[in-house]
Amino acid sequence: MYSNSLSQKAGDLIEREFATLYEDANIVDATRLMNSKNTSSIIVRLRNSEEPIGIVTDKDILYRVVAESKDPSKITLKEIMSSPLHTVSKDVLVKDAVSIMRNKGIRRLVITNKNKSAESDLSSPTKDNGKISVLGVLTLMSIVGESSDQSISLADIDISDN
């Protein structure tokens, strides 16, 4: 059950098949890549540094491009991405990652190789010092699984220490 997942490290439950594109890629290219990789998001990177700077989800494309009748071949990822990109180390406990997701109102956390001390904020925009390598993406589905008997929302997950 999902309660066992909460005491695991985030790196143990990540989706390792993720998609990345440069910030100047257009939405058509992004949706093609998302389709071929069977993923619902794209991690956006800077062209010259390879640093992850944002994320574009299927909802972003639907609401910020399709619903506004914009031409997806003329809209870049940079124009619609959510940024700053919130990341956590692979060593962060899943219960702490869920708490961050709940507090930030996000459904995905990018898991990186970057270590954080226990005293520091577990989530951080990537606009700080040091190179960050993306290891994967932690999603609600990767925490609770895809079976219908485990269907649950972030609000339903008890992250108390009891």
PDB file of C-alpha atoms in Angstrom:
ATOM      1  CA  MET A   1       0.000   0.000   0.000  1.00  0.00           C
ATOM      2  CA  TYR A   2       1.061   3.605  -0.440  1.00  0.00           C
ATOM      3  CA  SER A   3       1.870   4.154   3.270  1.00  0.00           C
ATOM      4  CA  ASN A   4       4.947   1.970   2.791  1.00  0.00           C
ATOM      5  CA  SER A   5       6.010   4.218  -0.073  1.00  0.00           C
ATOM      6  CA  LEU A   6       6.107   7.284   2.174  1.00  0.00           C
ATOM      7  CA  SER A   7       9.090   6.017   4.158  1.00  0.00           C
ATOM      8  CA  GLN A   8      11.101   5.248   1.017  1.00  0.00           C
ATOM      9  CA  LYS A   9      13.545   7.603  -0.621  1.00  0.00           C
ATOM     10  CA  ALA A  10      12.218   9.598  -3.570  1.00  0.00           C
ATOM     11  CA  GLY A  11      14.927   8.125  -5.806  1.00  0.00           C
ATOM     12  CA  ASP A  12      13.457   4.642  -5.289  1.00  0.00           C
ATOM     13  CA  LEU A  13      10.085   5.563  -6.831  1.00  0.00           C
ATOM     14  CA  ILE A  14      10.990   7.870  -9.686  1.00  0.00           C
ATOM     15  CA  GLU A  15       9.981   7.435 -13.265  1.00  0.00           C
ATOM     16  CA  ARG A  16      13.337   7.102 -14.985  1.00  0.00           C
ATOM     17  CA  GLU A  17      11.873   7.381 -18.478  1.00  0.00           C
ATOM     18  CA  PHE A  18      11.485  11.119 -18.806  1.00  0.00           C
ATOM     19  CA  ALA A  19      11.693  13.551 -21.689  1.00  0.00           C
ATOM     20  CA  THR A  20      13.826  16.669 -22.000  1.00  0.00           C
ATOM     21  CA  LEU A  21      13.995  19.332 -24.669  1.00  0.00           C
ATOM     22  CA  TYR A  22      15.670  22.680 -25.054  1.00  0.00           C
ATOM     23  CA  GLU A  23      13.751  25.823 -24.170  1.00  0.00           C
ATOM     24  CA  ASP A  24      13.484  26.895 -27.819  1.00  0.00           C
ATOM     25  CA  ALA A  25      11.757  23.675 -28.967  1.00  0.00           C
ATOM     26  CA  ASN A  26       8.193  24.138 -30.153  1.00  0.00           C
ATOM     27  CA  ILE A  27       5.060  22.516 -28.782  1.00  0.00           C
ATOM     28  CA  VAL A  28       4.644  20.197 -31.774  1.00  0.00           C
ATOM     29  CA  ASP A  29       8.076  18.678 -31.137  1.00  0.00           C
ATOM     30  CA  ALA A  30       7.313  18.431 -27.422  1.00  0.00           C
ATOM     31  CA  THR A  31       4.013  16.598 -27.900  1.00  0.00           C
ATOM     32  CA  ARG A  32       5.600  14.192 -30.372  1.00  0.00           C
ATOM     33  CA  LEU A  33       8.341  13.379 -27.868  1.00  0.00           C
ATOM     34  CA  MET A  34       5.840  13.041 -25.019  1.00  0.00           C
ATOM     35  CA  ASN A  35       3.810  10.639 -27.157  1.00  0.00           C
ATOM     36  CA  SER A  36       6.811   8.530 -28.167  1.00  0.00           C
ATOM     37  CA  LYS A  37       8.100   8.320 -24.568  1.00  0.00           C
ATOM     38  CA  ASN A  38       4.596   7.823 -23.126  1.00  0.00           C
ATOM     39  CA  THR A  39       5.050  10.632 -20.627  1.00  0.00           C
ATOM     40  CA  SER A  40       2.909  13.579 -19.607  1.00  0.00           C
ATOM     41  CA  SER A  41       5.657  16.158 -19.137  1.00  0.00           C
ATOM     42  CA  ILE A  42       8.837  17.586 -20.621  1.00  0.00           C
ATOM     43  CA  ILE A  43      11.739  18.859 -18.566  1.00  0.00           C
ATOM     44  CA  VAL A  44      12.971  22.065 -20.206  1.00  0.00           C
ATOM     45  CA  ARG A  45      16.713  22.716 -20.409  1.00  0.00           C
ATOM     46  CA  LEU A  46      18.963  25.622 -21.277  1.00  0.00           C
ATOM     47  CA  ARG A  47      20.654  25.026 -24.619  1.00  0.00           C
ATOM     48  CA  ASN A  48      24.202  25.922 -23.623  1.00  0.00           C
ATOM     49  CA  SER A  49      24.388  24.626 -20.066  1.00  0.00           C
ATOM     50  CA  GLU A  50      22.045  21.612 -20.153  1.00  0.00           C
ATOM     51  CA  GLU A  51      20.638  22.894 -16.857  1.00  0.00           C
ATOM     52  CA  PRO A  52      16.964  22.051 -16.225  1.00  0.00           C
ATOM     53  CA  ILE A  53      15.018  25.304 -15.909  1.00  0.00           C
ATOM     54  CA  GLY A  54      11.350  24.380 -16.081  1.00  0.00           C
ATOM     55  CA  ILE A  55       8.692  21.830 -16.881  1.00  0.00           C
ATOM     56  CA  VAL A  56       5.857  21.666 -19.402  1.00  0.00           C
ATOM     57  CA  THR A  57       2.991  19.266 -18.772  1.00  0.00           C
ATOM     58  CA  ASP A  58       0.172  18.003 -20.925  1.00  0.00           C
ATOM     59  CA  LYS A  59      -2.137  20.349 -18.986  1.00  0.00           C
ATOM     60  CA  ASP A  60       0.113  23.319 -19.799  1.00  0.00           C
ATOM     61  CA  ILE A  61      -0.176  22.503 -23.492  1.00  0.00           C
ATOM     62  CA  LEU A  62      -3.924  22.053 -23.263  1.00  0.00           C
ATOM     63  CA  TYR A  63      -4.613  25.224 -21.265  1.00  0.00           C
ATOM     64  CA  ARG A  64      -1.904  27.584 -22.507  1.00  0.00           C
ATOM     65  CA  VAL A  65      -1.830  26.619 -26.184  1.00  0.00           C
ATOM     66  CA  VAL A  66      -4.895  24.674 -27.345  1.00  0.00           C
ATOM     67  CA  ALA A  67      -7.486  26.498 -25.225  1.00  0.00           C
ATOM     68  CA  GLU A  68      -6.058  29.847 -26.336  1.00  0.00           C
ATOM     69  CA  SER A  69      -6.060  28.793 -30.019  1.00  0.00           C
ATOM     70  CA  LYS A  70      -2.311  29.377 -30.362  1.00  0.00           C
ATOM     71  CA  ASP A  71      -0.318  27.769 -33.156  1.00  0.00           C
ATOM     72  CA  PRO A  72       1.703  24.994 -31.461  1.00  0.00           C
ATOM     73  CA  SER A  73       4.372  25.162 -34.153  1.00  0.00           C
ATOM     74  CA  LYS A  74       5.077  28.786 -33.199  1.00  0.00           C
ATOM     75  CA  ILE A  75       5.019  28.509 -29.401  1.00  0.00           C
ATOM     76  CA  THR A  76       8.205  27.501 -27.602  1.00  0.00           C
ATOM     77  CA  LEU A  77       8.504  25.569 -24.385  1.00  0.00           C
ATOM     78  CA  LYS A  78      10.033  28.615 -22.715  1.00  0.00           C
ATOM     79  CA  GLU A  79       6.820  30.550 -23.356  1.00  0.00           C
ATOM     80  CA  ILE A  80       4.582  28.143 -21.446  1.00  0.00           C
ATOM     81  CA  MET A  81       6.865  26.309 -19.014  1.00  0.00           C
ATOM     82  CA  SER A  82       6.409  26.412 -15.262  1.00  0.00           C
ATOM     83  CA  SER A  83       9.524  27.867 -13.704  1.00  0.00           C
ATOM     84  CA  PRO A  84      11.460  27.816 -11.483  1.00  0.00           C
ATOM     85  CA  LEU A  85      11.723  24.054 -11.523  1.00  0.00           C
ATOM     86  CA  HIS A  86      11.386  22.622  -8.044  1.00  0.00           C
ATOM     87  CA  THR A  87      13.731  19.745  -7.387  1.00  0.00           C
ATOM     88  CA  VAL A  88      14.609  17.414  -4.562  1.00  0.00           C
ATOM     89  CA  SER A  89      17.496  15.084  -3.986  1.00  0.00           C
ATOM     90  CA  LYS A  90      17.054  11.370  -4.586  1.00  0.00           C
ATOM     91  CA  ASP A  91      17.647  10.887  -0.842  1.00  0.00           C
ATOM     92  CA  VAL A  92      14.622  12.929   0.303  1.00  0.00           C
ATOM     93  CA  LEU A  93      11.902  10.807   1.889  1.00  0.00           C
ATOM     94  CA  VAL A  94       8.764  10.395  -0.196  1.00  0.00           C
ATOM     95  CA  LYS A  95       6.638  11.797   2.660  1.00  0.00           C
ATOM     96  CA  ASP A  96       8.697  15.002   2.506  1.00  0.00           C
ATOM     97  CA  ALA A  97       8.396  15.110  -1.282  1.00  0.00           C
ATOM     98  CA  VAL A  98       4.606  14.715  -1.012  1.00  0.00           C
ATOM     99  CA  SER A  99       4.517  17.551   1.505  1.00  0.00           C
ATOM    100  CA  ILE A 100       6.414  19.774  -0.939  1.00  0.00           C
ATOM    101  CA  MET A 101       4.078  18.800  -3.778  1.00  0.00           C
ATOM    102  CA  ARG A 102       1.081  19.638  -1.627  1.00  0.00           C
ATOM    103  CA  ASN A 103       2.519  22.958  -0.400  1.00  0.00           C
ATOM    104  CA  LYS A 104       3.621  24.082  -3.879  1.00  0.00           C
ATOM    105  CA  GLY A 105       0.439  22.870  -5.595  1.00  0.00           C
ATOM    106  CA  ILE A 106       2.378  20.717  -8.056  1.00  0.00           C
ATOM    107  CA  ARG A 107       1.919  17.139  -9.242  1.00  0.00           C
ATOM    108  CA  ARG A 108       5.505  16.361 -10.199  1.00  0.00           C
ATOM    109  CA  LEU A 109       8.892  16.807  -8.580  1.00  0.00           C
ATOM    110  CA  VAL A 110      12.109  16.466 -10.500  1.00  0.00           C
ATOM    111  CA  ILE A 111      14.597  14.263  -8.684  1.00  0.00           C
ATOM    112  CA  THR A 112      18.237  15.209  -8.984  1.00  0.00           C
ATOM    113  CA  ASN A 113      21.678  14.159  -7.872  1.00  0.00           C
ATOM    114  CA  LYS A 114      22.015  17.343  -5.824  1.00  0.00           C
ATOM    115  CA  ASN A 115      22.229  16.715  -2.093  1.00  0.00           C
ATOM    116  CA  LYS A 116      20.469  18.937   0.398  1.00  0.00           C
ATOM    117  CA  SER A 117      21.239  19.169   4.091  1.00  0.00           C
ATOM    118  CA  ALA A 118      18.534  18.367   6.597  1.00  0.00           C
ATOM    119  CA  GLU A 119      18.446  22.016   7.668  1.00  0.00           C
ATOM    120  CA  SER A 120      17.832  23.426   4.194  1.00  0.00           C
ATOM    121  CA  ASP A 121      14.565  23.755   2.326  1.00  0.00           C
ATOM    122  CA  LEU A 122      14.055  20.453   0.518  1.00  0.00           C
ATOM    123  CA  SER A 123      12.789  22.079  -2.644  1.00  0.00           C
ATOM    124  CA  SER A 124      14.856  24.576  -4.526  1.00  0.00           C
ATOM    125  CA  PRO A 125      14.683  26.385  -7.793  1.00  0.00           C
ATOM    126  CA  THR A 126      17.536  25.292 -10.021  1.00  0.00           C
ATOM    127  CA  LYS A 127      18.870  28.833 -10.206  1.00  0.00           C
ATOM    128  CA  ASP A 128      21.445  28.181  -7.489  1.00  0.00           C
ATOM    129  CA  ASN A 129      25.078  27.158  -7.654  1.00  0.00           C
ATOM    130  CA  GLY A 130      26.231  23.763  -8.838  1.00  0.00           C
ATOM    131  CA  LYS A 131      25.453  21.507 -11.735  1.00  0.00           C
ATOM    132  CA  ILE A 132      22.258  19.518 -11.464  1.00  0.00           C
ATOM    133  CA  SER A 133      21.687  16.182 -13.180  1.00  0.00           C
ATOM    134  CA  VAL A 134      18.105  14.999 -13.545  1.00  0.00           C
ATOM    135  CA  LEU A 135      17.621  11.399 -12.434  1.00  0.00           C
ATOM    136  CA  GLY A 136      13.873  11.161 -12.964  1.00  0.00           C
ATOM    137  CA  VAL A 137      10.451  12.493 -12.062  1.00  0.00           C
ATOM    138  CA  LEU A 138       8.422  11.676  -8.962  1.00  0.00           C
ATOM    139  CA  THR A 139       4.680  11.733  -9.626  1.00  0.00           C
ATOM    140  CA  LEU A 140       1.645  10.813  -7.575  1.00  0.00           C
ATOM    141  CA  MET A 141       1.217   7.733  -9.758  1.00  0.00           C
ATOM    142  CA  SER A 142       4.778   6.641  -9.097  1.00  0.00           C
ATOM    143  CA  ILE A 143       4.015   6.864  -5.364  1.00  0.00           C
ATOM    144  CA  VAL A 144       0.655   5.097  -5.199  1.00  0.00           C
ATOM    145  CA  GLY A 145       0.823   2.982  -8.320  1.00  0.00           C
ATOM    146  CA  GLU A 146      -1.601   2.654 -11.136  1.00  0.00           C
ATOM    147  CA  SER A 147      -4.058   0.137  -9.713  1.00  0.00           C
ATOM    148  CA  SER A 148      -7.595   1.389  -9.209  1.00  0.00           C
ATOM    149  CA  ASP A 149      -7.783   0.046  -5.645  1.00  0.00           C
ATOM    150  CA  GLN A 150      -4.970   2.429  -4.697  1.00  0.00           C
ATOM    151  CA  SER A 151      -6.555   5.507  -6.291  1.00  0.00           C
ATOM    152  CA  ILE A 152      -5.776   8.427  -3.996  1.00  0.00           C
ATOM    153  CA  SER A 153      -5.038  12.135  -4.184  1.00  0.00           C
ATOM    154  CA  LEU A 154      -2.303  14.184  -2.535  1.00  0.00           C
ATOM    155  CA  ALA A 155      -4.856  15.549  -0.072  1.00  0.00           C
ATOM    156  CA  ASP A 156      -5.663  11.990   1.051  1.00  0.00           C
ATOM    157  CA  ILE A 157      -2.094  11.052   1.899  1.00  0.00           C
ATOM    158  CA  ASP A 158      -1.401  11.356   5.606  1.00  0.00           C
ATOM    159  CA  ILE A 159       2.145  12.598   6.037  1.00  0.00           C
ATOM    160  CA  SER A 160       2.025  12.976   9.803  1.00  0.00           C
ATOM    161  CA  ASP A 161       4.668  11.269  11.921  1.00  0.00           C
ATOM    162  CA  ASN A 162       2.091   9.142  13.765  1.00  0.00           C
TER     163      ASN A 162
END
